[in-house]
Short mmCIF file of C-alpha atoms in Angstrom, two decimals:
data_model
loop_
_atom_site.label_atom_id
_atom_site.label_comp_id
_atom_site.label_asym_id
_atom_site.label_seq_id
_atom_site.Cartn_x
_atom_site.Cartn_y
_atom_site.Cartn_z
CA UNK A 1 0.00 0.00 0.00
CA UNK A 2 2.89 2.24 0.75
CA UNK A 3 4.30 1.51 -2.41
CA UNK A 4 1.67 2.79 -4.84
CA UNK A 5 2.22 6.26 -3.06
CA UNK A 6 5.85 6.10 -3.12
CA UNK A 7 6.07 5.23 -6.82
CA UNK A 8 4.33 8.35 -8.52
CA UNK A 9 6.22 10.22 -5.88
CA UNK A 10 9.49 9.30 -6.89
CA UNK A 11 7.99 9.52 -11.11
CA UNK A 12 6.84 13.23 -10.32
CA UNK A 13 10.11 14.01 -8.64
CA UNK A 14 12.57 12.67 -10.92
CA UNK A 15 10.60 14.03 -13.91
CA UNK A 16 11.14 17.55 -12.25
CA UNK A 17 14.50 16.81 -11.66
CA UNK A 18 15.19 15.79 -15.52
CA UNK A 19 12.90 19.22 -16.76
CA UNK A 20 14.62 22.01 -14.37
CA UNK A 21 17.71 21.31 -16.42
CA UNK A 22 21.37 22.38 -15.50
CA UNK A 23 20.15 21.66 -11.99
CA UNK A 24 20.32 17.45 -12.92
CA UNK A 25 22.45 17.97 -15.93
CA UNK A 26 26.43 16.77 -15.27
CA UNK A 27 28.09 18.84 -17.53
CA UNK A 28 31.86 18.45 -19.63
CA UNK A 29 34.16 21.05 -20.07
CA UNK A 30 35.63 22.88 -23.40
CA UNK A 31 38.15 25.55 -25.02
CA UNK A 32 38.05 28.05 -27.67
CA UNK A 33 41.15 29.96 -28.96
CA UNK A 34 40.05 33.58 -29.03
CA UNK A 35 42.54 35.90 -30.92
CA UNK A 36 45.28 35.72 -33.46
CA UNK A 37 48.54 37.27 -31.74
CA UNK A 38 51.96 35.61 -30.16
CA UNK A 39 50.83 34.94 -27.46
CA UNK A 40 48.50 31.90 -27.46
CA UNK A 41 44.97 32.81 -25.42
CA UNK A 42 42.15 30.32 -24.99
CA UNK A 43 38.66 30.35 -22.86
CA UNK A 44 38.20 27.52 -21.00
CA UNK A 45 34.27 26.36 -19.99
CA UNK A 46 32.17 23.41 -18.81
CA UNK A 47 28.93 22.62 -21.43
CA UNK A 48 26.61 24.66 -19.29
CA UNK A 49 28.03 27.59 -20.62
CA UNK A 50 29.81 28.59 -17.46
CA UNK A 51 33.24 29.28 -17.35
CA UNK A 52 35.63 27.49 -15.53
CA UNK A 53 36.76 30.59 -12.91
CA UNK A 54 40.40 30.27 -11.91
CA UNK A 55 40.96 26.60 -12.66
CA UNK A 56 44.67 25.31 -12.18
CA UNK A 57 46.30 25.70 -15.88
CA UNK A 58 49.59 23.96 -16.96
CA UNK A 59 51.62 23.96 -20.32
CA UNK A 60 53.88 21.45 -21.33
CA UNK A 61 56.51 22.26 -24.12
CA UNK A 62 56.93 20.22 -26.85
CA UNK A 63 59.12 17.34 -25.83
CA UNK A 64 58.79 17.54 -22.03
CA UNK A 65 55.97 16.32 -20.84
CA UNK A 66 57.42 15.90 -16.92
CA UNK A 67 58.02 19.77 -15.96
CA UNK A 68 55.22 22.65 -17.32
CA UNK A 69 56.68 24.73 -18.95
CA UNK A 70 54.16 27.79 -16.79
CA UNK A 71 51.70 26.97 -14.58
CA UNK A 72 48.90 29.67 -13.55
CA UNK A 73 45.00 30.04 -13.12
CA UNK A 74 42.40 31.33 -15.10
CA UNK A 75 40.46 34.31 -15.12
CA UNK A 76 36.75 35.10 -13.89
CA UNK A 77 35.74 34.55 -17.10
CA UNK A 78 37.83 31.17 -17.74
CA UNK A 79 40.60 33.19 -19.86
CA UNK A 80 44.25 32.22 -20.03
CA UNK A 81 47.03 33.43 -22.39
CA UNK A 82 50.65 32.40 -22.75
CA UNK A 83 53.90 33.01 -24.78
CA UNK A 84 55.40 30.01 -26.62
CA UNK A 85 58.71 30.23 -27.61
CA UNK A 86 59.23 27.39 -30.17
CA UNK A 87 56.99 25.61 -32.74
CA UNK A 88 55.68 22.19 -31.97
CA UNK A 89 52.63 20.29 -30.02
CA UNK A 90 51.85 21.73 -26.98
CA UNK A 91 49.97 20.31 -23.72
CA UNK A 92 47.05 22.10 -21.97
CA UNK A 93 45.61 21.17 -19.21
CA UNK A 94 42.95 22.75 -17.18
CA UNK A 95 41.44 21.54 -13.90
CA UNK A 96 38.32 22.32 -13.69
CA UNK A 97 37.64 20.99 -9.49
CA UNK A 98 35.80 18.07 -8.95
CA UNK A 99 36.86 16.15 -11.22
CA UNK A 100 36.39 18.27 -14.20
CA UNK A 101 40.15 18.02 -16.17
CA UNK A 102 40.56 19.43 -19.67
CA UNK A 103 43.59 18.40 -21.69
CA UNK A 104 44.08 19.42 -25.34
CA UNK A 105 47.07 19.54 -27.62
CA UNK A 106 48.33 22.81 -29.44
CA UNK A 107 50.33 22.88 -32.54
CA UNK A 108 52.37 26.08 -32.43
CA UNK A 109 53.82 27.04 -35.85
CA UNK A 110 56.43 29.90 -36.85
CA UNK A 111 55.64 32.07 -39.50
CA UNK A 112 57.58 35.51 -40.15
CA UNK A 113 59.70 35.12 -36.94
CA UNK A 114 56.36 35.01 -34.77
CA UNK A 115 54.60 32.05 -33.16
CA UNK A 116 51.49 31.33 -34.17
CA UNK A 117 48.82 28.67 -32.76
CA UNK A 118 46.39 27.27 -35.25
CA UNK A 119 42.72 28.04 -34.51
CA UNK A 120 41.16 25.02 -32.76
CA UNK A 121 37.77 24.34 -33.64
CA UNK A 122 34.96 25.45 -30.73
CA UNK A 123 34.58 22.06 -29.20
CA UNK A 124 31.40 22.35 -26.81
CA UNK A 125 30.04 19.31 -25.29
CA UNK A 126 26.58 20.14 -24.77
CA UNK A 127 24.25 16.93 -24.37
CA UNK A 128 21.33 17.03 -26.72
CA UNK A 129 17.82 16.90 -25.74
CA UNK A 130 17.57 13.84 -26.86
CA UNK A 131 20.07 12.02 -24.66
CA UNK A 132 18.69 14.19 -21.61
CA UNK A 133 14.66 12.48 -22.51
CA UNK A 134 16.35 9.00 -23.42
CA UNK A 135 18.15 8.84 -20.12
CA UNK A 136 15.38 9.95 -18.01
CA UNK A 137 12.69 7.81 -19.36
CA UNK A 138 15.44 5.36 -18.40
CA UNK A 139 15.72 6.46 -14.75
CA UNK A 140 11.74 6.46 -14.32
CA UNK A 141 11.75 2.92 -16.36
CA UNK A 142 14.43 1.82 -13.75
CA UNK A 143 13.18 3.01 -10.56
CA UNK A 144 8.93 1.41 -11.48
CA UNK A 145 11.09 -2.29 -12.07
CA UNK A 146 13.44 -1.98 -8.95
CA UNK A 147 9.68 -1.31 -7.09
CA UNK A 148 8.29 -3.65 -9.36
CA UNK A 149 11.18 -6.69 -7.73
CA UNK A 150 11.16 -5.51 -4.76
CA UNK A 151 7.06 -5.91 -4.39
CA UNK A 152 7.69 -9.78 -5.78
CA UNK A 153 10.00 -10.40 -3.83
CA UNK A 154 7.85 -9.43 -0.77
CA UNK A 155 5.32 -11.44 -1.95
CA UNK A 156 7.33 -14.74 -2.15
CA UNK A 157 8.44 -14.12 1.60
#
């Protein structure tokens, strides 16, 4: 008897969860280079849309990958810029907390005396609306066949 209250409960409360959005939504993390100039600049976010405020940065040089070449934090607005000094791949890597990390490799070229980092493609990691329905009709599915076993297998004791 308890059950069939708990149930819809649990439906109406998950559904609410799922529909209110970034509340229930884990989210990734991305980059985007922002301006042509020697010195290499990049905004750093999570898929929400928010940036990722004074995360840990480092940069590894191409062909050390054991000591950063600079270390530092981002801005309010997820911002960081540095100055490469040779051509080659270079390592990013952003720590977002909690487990958020973003690592992505940047190939530095020399034209005209100057560094210059190719433009990196936007990469956000939104989920669609379609994954966000598919996984909670999944959830509600789940939680009505866990009650579903655990009502048989109260009725076999």
């Amino acid at each position: 008897m308890l059950l069939k209250k708990i149930i819809p409960a649990v439906i109406i409360l998950t559904a609410g969860i799922i529909c209110s959005g970034n509340i229930a939504c884990a989210h990734g993390v991305s980059y985007e280079m922002l301006k042509d100039s020697p010195a290499v600049t990049f905004k750093s976010g999570f898929s929400s849309g928010e940036p990722i405020s004074y995360g840990e940065v480092l940069i590894y040089a191409p062909g050390n990958d054991e000591v950063e070449f600079q270390n530092g934090r981002t801005d309010q607005n997820g911002v960081f810029s540095f100055l490469p000094d040779r051509p080659g791949t270079w390592k990013v890597e952003v720590e977002g907390g909690l487990g958020h990390k973003l690592s992505f490799d940047l190939n530095v070229a020399e034209s005209n005396g100057k560094m210059n980092a190719e433009k990196a493609k936007k990469n956000p990691l939104q989920a669609s609306k379609a994954i966000k329905v598919m996984l909670g009709i999944s959830l509600i599915f789940n939680l009505c066949l866990a009650a579903f076993c655990l009502r048989k297998s109260k009725k076999v004791t």
